[in-house]
Coordinates of C-alpha atoms and ligand atoms in Angstrom, one line a residue:
M187 CA -35.3 -57.6 -64.3
F188 CA -35.2 -56.1 -60.8
P189 CA -37.3 -58.2 -58.5
G190 CA -36.1 -56.1 -55.5
L191 CA -38.1 -53.1 -56.7
D192 CA -41.2 -52.2 -54.8
D193 CA -43.7 -53.0 -57.5
Q194 CA -46.6 -51.5 -55.5
T195 CA -45.4 -48.1 -56.3
L196 CA -44.2 -48.6 -59.9
T197 CA -46.2 -46.8 -62.5
G198 CA -44.1 -47.7 -65.6
G199 CA -40.7 -48.3 -67.0
V200 CA -38.5 -47.6 -69.9
L201 CA -35.5 -49.4 -71.3
F202 CA -32.7 -47.4 -72.9
Y203 CA -29.1 -47.8 -73.8
D204 CA -26.0 -45.8 -72.8
G205 CA -22.3 -45.9 -73.0
Q206 CA -19.8 -46.3 -70.2
M207 CA -16.2 -45.4 -69.6
Y208 CA -14.0 -48.2 -68.4
S209 CA -11.6 -45.7 -66.7
P210 CA -12.1 -41.9 -66.7
V211 CA -8.6 -41.3 -65.4
R212 CA -6.9 -43.4 -68.1
L213 CA -9.0 -41.6 -70.7
A214 CA -7.9 -38.2 -69.4
L215 CA -4.3 -39.4 -69.6
A216 CA -4.9 -40.7 -73.2
F217 CA -6.0 -37.1 -74.2
L218 CA -2.9 -35.7 -72.5
K219 CA -0.6 -38.2 -74.2
S220 CA -2.3 -37.4 -77.6
A221 CA -1.4 -33.7 -77.1
L222 CA 2.2 -34.6 -76.1
Q223 CA 2.5 -36.6 -79.3
I224 CA 1.8 -33.6 -81.5
G225 CA 4.1 -31.2 -79.6
A226 CA 2.4 -30.1 -76.4
Y227 CA 4.3 -30.0 -73.1
A228 CA 2.7 -31.2 -69.9
A229 CA 3.9 -30.7 -66.3
N230 CA 2.5 -32.3 -63.2
Y231 CA 2.2 -30.5 -59.8
M232 CA 2.7 -27.1 -61.4
E233 CA 0.2 -24.5 -60.0
V234 CA -0.6 -21.3 -61.8
T235 CA -0.5 -18.6 -59.2
G236 CA -0.8 -15.5 -61.3
F237 CA -0.8 -13.9 -64.7
L238 CA 2.1 -12.0 -66.3
R239 CA 0.9 -8.7 -67.6
D240 CA 1.9 -6.1 -70.1
G241 CA -0.7 -3.4 -69.5
R242 CA -4.1 -4.9 -70.4
R243 CA -2.4 -7.9 -72.1
V244 CA -1.8 -11.2 -70.5
T245 CA 1.7 -12.4 -71.5
G246 CA 2.0 -15.7 -69.6
V247 CA 1.6 -17.2 -66.2
G248 CA 3.5 -17.4 -62.9
V249 CA 3.9 -21.0 -61.7
V250 CA 4.9 -22.7 -58.5
D251 CA 6.2 -26.2 -58.5
R252 CA 4.2 -27.8 -55.7
M253 CA 6.8 -30.5 -55.2
T254 CA 9.8 -28.3 -54.7
G255 CA 8.4 -24.8 -54.0
A256 CA 10.4 -23.4 -57.0
R257 CA 8.7 -20.5 -58.8
F258 CA 9.1 -19.6 -62.5
D259 CA 7.2 -17.9 -65.3
V260 CA 5.8 -19.3 -68.5
R261 CA 5.5 -16.8 -71.3
A262 CA 2.8 -17.1 -73.9
R263 CA 1.1 -15.1 -76.7
V264 CA -2.3 -16.6 -75.6
V265 CA -3.2 -18.2 -72.3
L266 CA -6.2 -20.6 -72.1
N267 CA -7.4 -20.9 -68.6
A268 CA -9.0 -24.4 -68.2
A269 CA -8.8 -24.9 -64.5
G270 CA -12.4 -26.2 -64.1
A271 CA -14.2 -24.8 -61.0
W272 CA -10.9 -23.1 -59.9
S273 CA -10.9 -21.0 -63.1
V274 CA -13.2 -18.5 -61.5
R275 CA -11.1 -18.1 -58.3
L276 CA -7.9 -17.8 -60.4
L277 CA -9.4 -15.0 -62.5
D278 CA -10.6 -13.1 -59.4
Q279 CA -7.6 -13.5 -57.2
A280 CA -4.8 -13.2 -59.8
L281 CA -6.4 -10.8 -62.2
G282 CA -9.3 -9.0 -60.4
V283 CA -11.7 -10.2 -63.1
Q284 CA -15.2 -11.5 -62.1
L285 CA -17.3 -13.4 -64.6
A286 CA -20.8 -12.1 -65.0
P287 CA -23.1 -13.8 -64.4
L288 CA -21.0 -15.7 -61.9
P289 CA -21.2 -19.4 -62.9
S290 CA -22.5 -21.8 -60.3
F291 CA -21.1 -25.2 -59.7
S292 CA -22.7 -28.4 -58.6
R293 CA -20.8 -30.8 -56.3
D294 CA -21.6 -34.0 -58.1
A295 CA -21.1 -37.1 -56.0
C296 CA -21.4 -40.8 -56.5
F297 CA -20.2 -43.9 -54.7
V298 CA -18.8 -47.4 -55.4
V299 CA -20.4 -50.4 -53.9
H300 CA -18.0 -53.4 -53.7
R301 CA -20.4 -55.9 -54.9
P302 CA -21.8 -56.5 -58.4
L303 CA -25.4 -56.0 -59.5
G304 CA -25.6 -59.7 -60.3
G305 CA -25.4 -59.6 -64.1
R306 CA -28.3 -57.1 -64.3
P307 CA -28.3 -54.0 -66.4
A308 CA -28.2 -50.6 -64.9
L309 CA -31.2 -49.2 -63.1
A310 CA -32.4 -45.6 -63.1
V311 CA -34.6 -44.7 -60.1
T312 CA -36.3 -41.5 -59.1
G313 CA -34.7 -39.8 -56.2
K314 CA -37.1 -39.2 -53.3
T315 CA -35.5 -37.0 -50.7
K316 CA -34.3 -33.4 -50.9
D317 CA -31.1 -32.3 -49.1
P318 CA -32.4 -29.8 -46.5
D319 CA -28.9 -28.2 -46.3
A320 CA -28.7 -27.7 -50.1
I321 CA -29.1 -24.1 -51.2
L322 CA -31.0 -25.5 -54.1
S323 CA -32.6 -28.9 -54.5
R324 CA -34.8 -30.5 -57.0
G325 CA -37.3 -33.4 -56.7
D326 CA -37.7 -36.1 -59.4
R327 CA -33.9 -36.5 -59.9
H328 CA -32.8 -39.6 -61.6
L329 CA -30.3 -41.7 -59.7
F330 CA -28.4 -44.5 -61.4
V331 CA -27.4 -47.9 -60.1
V332 CA -24.9 -49.1 -62.6
P333 CA -22.8 -52.2 -62.9
W334 CA -19.1 -51.2 -63.3
R335 CA -16.5 -53.9 -63.5
D336 CA -17.0 -56.1 -60.4
H337 CA -18.7 -53.3 -58.6
T338 CA -21.8 -51.1 -58.6
L339 CA -21.7 -47.4 -59.2
V340 CA -24.5 -45.3 -57.6
G341 CA -25.3 -41.7 -58.1
V342 CA -25.1 -38.9 -59.1
W343 CA -26.3 -36.4 -56.5
H344 CA -26.1 -32.7 -57.2
V345 CA -25.7 -30.0 -54.6
V346 CA -24.9 -26.4 -55.5
H347 CA -21.5 -25.5 -54.2
R348 CA -20.5 -21.9 -53.5
G349 CA -17.2 -20.5 -52.4
D350 CA -13.8 -22.2 -52.3
P351 CA -13.6 -25.2 -54.6
D352 CA -11.2 -26.9 -52.2
T353 CA -13.9 -27.1 -49.6
A354 CA -16.2 -29.5 -51.6
V355 CA -16.4 -32.7 -49.6
V356 CA -19.0 -35.4 -49.0
T357 CA -19.8 -36.1 -45.4
M358 CA -20.7 -39.5 -43.9
A359 CA -24.2 -38.1 -43.1
E360 CA -24.7 -37.4 -46.8
V361 CA -23.6 -40.8 -47.9
Q362 CA -26.0 -42.3 -45.3
A363 CA -28.8 -40.1 -46.8
F364 CA -27.8 -41.3 -50.3
I365 CA -28.0 -44.9 -49.2
D366 CA -31.4 -44.3 -47.5
E367 CA -32.7 -42.8 -50.7
I368 CA -31.5 -45.7 -52.9
N369 CA -32.9 -48.3 -50.4
E370 CA -36.3 -46.6 -50.5
S371 CA -36.4 -46.7 -54.3
Y372 CA -34.8 -50.1 -54.6
P373 CA -35.3 -52.1 -51.3
G374 CA -33.9 -55.3 -52.8
L375 CA -30.4 -53.7 -52.9
A376 CA -30.4 -53.4 -49.1
L377 CA -27.4 -51.1 -49.0
H378 CA -25.4 -50.4 -45.9
L379 CA -22.6 -48.0 -45.3
E380 CA -20.1 -50.9 -45.1
D381 CA -20.9 -51.7 -48.7
V382 CA -19.5 -48.4 -49.9
S383 CA -15.8 -48.7 -50.8
L384 CA -15.2 -45.3 -52.3
C385 CA -16.9 -42.0 -52.7
Q386 CA -16.2 -39.7 -55.7
A387 CA -17.0 -36.0 -55.9
G388 CA -16.1 -33.1 -58.1
L389 CA -17.4 -29.7 -59.1
V390 CA -19.3 -29.4 -62.4
L391 CA -20.6 -26.3 -64.0
F392 CA -24.3 -25.8 -63.4
G393 CA -26.9 -24.0 -65.4
E394 CA -28.0 -20.5 -64.4
N395 CA -30.1 -20.9 -61.2
S396 CA -31.4 -18.2 -58.9
E397 CA -31.1 -18.8 -55.2
A398 CA -34.8 -19.6 -54.8
A399 CA -35.1 -22.0 -57.7
T400 CA -36.5 -25.4 -56.9
D401 CA -36.2 -26.8 -60.4
L402 CA -32.5 -26.8 -61.0
R403 CA -31.2 -26.2 -64.4
Y404 CA -28.3 -28.5 -64.9
G405 CA -25.3 -27.2 -66.9
K406 CA -25.9 -28.0 -70.5
R407 CA -23.6 -25.5 -72.1
S408 CA -19.9 -25.1 -71.6
L409 CA -18.5 -21.7 -71.0
I410 CA -15.9 -20.1 -73.3
V411 CA -15.0 -16.5 -72.3
D412 CA -12.8 -14.2 -74.4
H413 CA -11.6 -11.7 -71.9
A414 CA -10.8 -9.2 -74.6
G415 CA -14.4 -8.5 -75.2
E416 CA -15.8 -8.9 -71.7
H417 CA -13.0 -7.5 -69.5
D418 CA -10.7 -5.6 -71.9
V419 CA -8.0 -8.1 -71.1
Q420 CA -6.1 -9.3 -74.2
G421 CA -4.5 -12.7 -74.8
L422 CA -6.6 -14.7 -72.4
L423 CA -9.5 -17.2 -72.8
T424 CA -11.3 -19.2 -70.1
V425 CA -13.0 -22.4 -70.9
I426 CA -15.1 -24.3 -68.4
G427 CA -16.4 -27.6 -69.7
V428 CA -19.6 -29.1 -68.5
R429 CA -19.3 -32.7 -69.6
Y430 CA -16.7 -35.2 -70.6
T431 CA -18.9 -36.3 -73.5
T432 CA -18.9 -32.9 -75.1
A433 CA -15.3 -32.0 -74.2
R434 CA -13.9 -32.5 -77.7
S435 CA -16.4 -30.2 -79.4
V436 CA -15.8 -27.5 -76.7
A437 CA -12.0 -28.0 -77.2
V438 CA -12.4 -27.4 -80.9
R439 CA -14.2 -24.1 -80.3
A440 CA -11.7 -23.0 -77.8
I441 CA -8.6 -23.9 -79.9
D442 CA -10.2 -22.2 -82.9
Q443 CA -10.4 -19.0 -80.9
V444 CA -6.8 -19.4 -79.8
L445 CA -5.7 -19.7 -83.4
T446 CA -7.7 -16.6 -84.3
K447 CA -6.0 -14.7 -81.6
L448 CA -2.6 -15.8 -82.8
G449 CA -3.5 -14.6 -86.3
R450 CA -3.2 -18.2 -87.7
P451 CA -5.4 -19.9 -90.2
V452 CA -8.1 -22.0 -88.6
P453 CA -8.0 -25.4 -90.3
P454 CA -11.0 -27.8 -89.9
S455 CA -10.5 -29.8 -86.7
T456 CA -9.4 -33.5 -87.1
T457 CA -10.5 -34.5 -83.6
G458 CA -13.7 -36.2 -84.8
F459 CA -11.6 -38.9 -86.6
T460 CA -8.4 -38.9 -84.6
P461 CA -8.2 -41.7 -82.0
V462 CA -6.8 -40.8 -78.6
Y463 CA -3.5 -42.2 -77.6
G464 CA -3.8 -46.0 -77.5
G465 CA -7.2 -45.8 -79.1
G466 CA -6.3 -46.7 -82.7
I467 CA -8.3 -49.9 -82.4
E468 CA -10.4 -51.4 -85.2
R469 CA -12.2 -53.9 -83.0
F470 CA -11.5 -54.1 -79.3
A471 CA -12.3 -57.9 -79.2
D472 CA -9.6 -58.5 -81.8
L473 CA -7.0 -56.6 -79.9
L474 CA -7.9 -58.4 -76.7
A475 CA -7.8 -61.8 -78.5
R476 CA -4.4 -61.0 -80.0
A477 CA -3.0 -59.9 -76.6
L478 CA -4.2 -63.1 -75.0
G479 CA -2.8 -65.1 -77.8
E480 CA 0.6 -63.6 -77.6
R481 CA 0.6 -63.7 -73.9
H482 CA 3.7 -63.1 -71.8
P483 CA 4.2 -66.4 -69.9
A484 CA 4.2 -64.6 -66.5
L485 CA 0.9 -62.8 -67.0
T486 CA -2.5 -64.2 -66.2
D487 CA -5.5 -63.7 -68.6
N488 CA -7.0 -61.4 -65.9
T489 CA -4.0 -59.1 -65.7
L490 CA -3.7 -58.9 -69.5
R491 CA -7.3 -58.1 -69.9
A492 CA -7.1 -55.3 -67.4
L493 CA -3.9 -54.0 -69.1
V494 CA -5.5 -53.9 -72.5
R495 CA -8.7 -52.3 -71.2
N496 CA -6.7 -49.6 -69.4
H497 CA -4.0 -48.9 -72.0
G498 CA -5.7 -49.9 -75.3
A499 CA -3.2 -50.5 -78.1
A500 CA -0.5 -48.9 -76.0
Y501 CA -0.5 -51.9 -73.5
T502 CA 2.7 -53.1 -75.2
E503 CA 4.6 -50.1 -73.7
V504 CA 3.9 -51.5 -70.3
L505 CA 5.0 -55.0 -71.3
G506 CA 8.3 -53.5 -72.6
Y507 CA 9.4 -53.0 -69.0
L508 CA 9.4 -56.8 -68.5
D509 CA 12.5 -57.1 -70.6
E510 CA 14.3 -55.0 -68.0
N511 CA 12.9 -56.9 -65.1
P512 CA 10.6 -60.0 -65.6
A513 CA 9.6 -59.8 -61.9
W514 CA 7.6 -56.7 -62.7
A515 CA 5.0 -59.0 -64.3
E516 CA 3.8 -59.8 -60.7
S517 CA 0.6 -58.3 -59.7
I518 CA 0.2 -56.1 -56.6
G519 CA -1.6 -58.1 -54.0
S520 CA -4.8 -59.6 -55.3
S521 CA -5.3 -56.8 -57.8
A522 CA -5.0 -57.1 -61.6
T523 CA -2.4 -54.2 -61.5
I524 CA 1.1 -55.4 -62.3
K525 CA 4.3 -53.9 -61.0
A526 CA 5.3 -52.8 -64.5
E527 CA 2.3 -50.4 -64.4
I528 CA 3.8 -48.6 -61.4
I529 CA 7.2 -48.3 -63.1
H530 CA 5.4 -47.0 -66.3
A531 CA 3.4 -44.5 -64.2
V532 CA 6.6 -43.1 -62.7
R533 CA 8.8 -43.1 -65.8
G534 CA 6.3 -42.5 -68.5
E535 CA 3.4 -40.7 -66.9
M536 CA 4.9 -38.2 -64.4
A537 CA 3.6 -40.0 -61.2
Q538 CA 5.2 -38.1 -58.4
K539 CA 3.2 -39.3 -55.4
L540 CA 1.8 -42.6 -54.3
S541 CA -1.7 -41.2 -54.6
D542 CA -1.0 -40.5 -58.3
V543 CA -0.4 -44.2 -58.9
V544 CA -3.2 -45.4 -56.7
F545 CA -6.0 -43.1 -57.9
R546 CA -4.8 -41.5 -61.1
R547 CA -2.7 -44.0 -63.1
T548 CA -3.7 -47.5 -62.2
D549 CA -6.7 -49.5 -61.0
L550 CA -5.4 -50.0 -57.5
G551 CA -7.7 -47.5 -55.8
S552 CA -10.6 -47.4 -58.2
G553 CA -12.8 -50.1 -56.7
N554 CA -11.9 -51.6 -53.4
R555 CA -9.5 -50.0 -50.9
P556 CA -6.1 -51.6 -51.5
D557 CA -4.8 -53.5 -48.5
P558 CA -1.8 -52.2 -46.5
R559 CA 0.6 -54.8 -48.0
S560 CA -0.4 -53.8 -51.6
L561 CA 0.1 -50.1 -50.8
Q562 CA 3.5 -50.9 -49.2
A563 CA 4.6 -52.9 -52.3
C564 CA 3.5 -50.0 -54.5
A565 CA 5.3 -47.4 -52.3
D566 CA 8.5 -49.5 -52.2
L567 CA 8.6 -49.7 -56.0
M568 CA 8.1 -45.9 -56.2
A569 CA 10.7 -45.3 -53.5
S570 CA 13.3 -47.2 -55.5
E571 CA 12.4 -45.4 -58.7
L572 CA 12.3 -41.9 -57.1
G573 CA 14.9 -42.3 -54.4
W574 CA 12.5 -41.8 -51.5
D575 CA 13.8 -42.5 -48.0
E576 CA 11.8 -44.2 -45.3
T577 CA 10.3 -41.0 -43.9
R578 CA 9.0 -39.9 -47.3
T579 CA 7.7 -43.4 -48.1
Q580 CA 5.7 -43.4 -44.8
K581 CA 4.4 -40.0 -45.5
E582 CA 3.1 -41.1 -48.9
L583 CA 1.5 -44.2 -47.4
E584 CA -0.2 -42.1 -44.7
E585 CA -1.5 -39.6 -47.2
V586 CA -3.2 -42.3 -49.3
Q587 CA -4.8 -43.9 -46.2
S588 CA -6.1 -40.4 -45.2
L589 CA -7.8 -40.1 -48.6
Y590 CA -10.0 -43.0 -47.7
P591 CA -12.3 -41.6 -45.0
A592 CA -12.7 -43.8 -42.0
W593 CA -16.2 -43.0 -41.2
V594 CA -17.2 -43.4 -37.5
R595 CA -20.7 -44.5 -36.9
P596 CA -22.8 -42.9 -34.1
D597 CA -22.1 -46.0 -31.9
G598 CA -18.4 -45.3 -32.2
T599 CA -17.4 -48.2 -34.4
E600 CA -15.5 -47.4 -37.5
A601 CA -16.8 -47.9 -41.1
H602 CA -14.0 -49.0 -43.3
V603 CA -14.5 -47.4 -46.7
Ligands
LIG931 C1 -19.5 -37.6 -59.8 C2 -19.3 -37.0 -61.2 C3 -19.9 -37.7 -62.3 C4 -19.8 -37.2 -63.6 N1 -20.4 -37.9 -64.6 C5 -20.2 -37.5 -65.9 C6 -20.8 -38.3 -66.9 O1 -21.4 -39.3 -66.7 N2 -20.6 -37.8 -68.2 C7 -19.9 -36.7 -68.5 O2 -19.8 -36.3 -69.7 N3 -19.4 -35.9 -67.5 C8 -19.5 -36.3 -66.2 N4 -19.0 -35.6 -65.2 C9 -18.4 -34.2 -65.5 C10 -16.9 -34.3 -65.9 O3 -16.1 -35.1 -65.0 C11 -16.4 -32.9 -66.0 O4 -17.1 -32.2 -67.0 C12 -14.9 -32.8 -66.5 O5 -14.1 -33.5 -65.5 C13 -14.4 -31.4 -66.6 O6 -13.1 -31.4 -67.0 P1 -12.1 -30.1 -66.9 O7 -10.8 -30.6 -67.3 O8 -12.8 -29.0 -67.6 O9 -12.2 -29.7 -65.4 P2 -11.6 -30.5 -64.1 O10 -11.8 -31.9 -64.2 O11 -12.2 -29.8 -62.9 O12 -10.1 -30.1 -64.1 C14 -9.5 -28.9 -63.8 C15 -8.1 -29.1 -63.4 O13 -7.4 -27.9 -63.2 C16 -6.5 -28.0 -62.2 N5 -6.2 -26.7 -61.6 C17 -7.0 -25.9 -60.8 N6 -6.5 -24.8 -60.5 C18 -5.2 -24.8 -61.1 C19 -4.1 -23.9 -61.1 N7 -4.2 -22.7 -60.4 N8 -3.0 -24.2 -61.8 C20 -3.0 -25.4 -62.4 N9 -4.0 -26.3 -62.5 C21 -5.1 -26.0 -61.8 C22 -7.2 -28.9 -61.2 O14 -6.3 -29.5 -60.3 C23 -7.9 -29.9 -62.2 O15 -7.0 -31.0 -62.4 C24 -19.1 -36.0 -63.8 C25 -18.5 -35.3 -62.8 C26 -18.6 -35.8 -61.5 C27 -17.9 -35.1 -60.4

């Protein structure tokens, strides 16, 4: 299957099967939309800056609108703190509460290679090098080289991250080390820095590890903390999830605890058989065939396919905008993203910034870096929807460009990633 592997060093192999998300960001949105459907409220760019208190009871949160600077309070009988790696800082700074033991986080990182694996399945190789700067590092890690759309996804590297979650970044030297590691295990891939179009990183809960541990315990169990028991603070729960794949069961446990705190009955959860928004699909192939059969004349098969994959059964909502303006059927540059998706992101999905649309609503930024003309077309559409002037539009464009690091090689030339 992989003639590029160094067969002199191979000792064996195993074939196994796994599932893959088409779009993690669209799946996260689908969860959010499901919640909105049954009565939740969601707000974008609202940062919790503190907790409202009545003695030892939390009675809500103080919020700042990051877009306008406006501050306001949200009152609640129970607060569920689900701010990921930031939860710990929030508890400490806003409430003076420290979790014990203090959870550790891994900066997980992977990167996208803008060429396919050539129709091959995924490959798992054993990582060979250790990061000398890592506080903790472990040999024998499995690294995956996985086909993902027209690209290849490579990773995941784990490094324990301590301190401010906002400082978790991946440096060019690290990416070069990742590439060297993969090339050593799979010489046939012959990766170079220029092949990397995007690097993804985030903070994920780790297992309990001591500073000196060499065999890292990866986070297997999510954390749900009732601060009434542990810190004598009523009305507050913290949940830090460890995996996307286990998120629903963790949510069930957390929500059951919220209901108990509210003194409400705890009915059996329906999450196990409730499809997410747009996920009420019997057979995906049938949905796709139907969409292609009923095709809007201005859409190509390629754009329709991408639309159905990203929005599921809710793809018709995006098509609805074409009644208002048929020109929104045009795709942005050479991408499969149509203009109606930008309009939908702004009107139906609270996109406030160009980076929201490029990275967190559409496919524009998920594989290759979009070219400047595509970004401009996208920014112009958002400007007309949101009333941006030229200065704001330019600022948004510059911000998106700055999120793609322009790595400079030691010889001074720039690596466009
Ligand atoms: C490279 C990588 C690969 C991964 N691969 C997999 C995989 O294959 N399978 C799998 O199951 N999982 C995987 N994961 C893990 C998965 O992504 C996480 O478990 C999941 O994202 C955790 O979700 P969360 O909502 O709990 O936390 P987060 O995704 O961290 O979200 C926390 C949110 O809270 C917001 N926030 C922070 N502070 C505040 C505040 N004060 N006010 C308001 N909002 C705030 C943040 O902006 C953020 O949006 C991977 C993670 C990474 C980084």
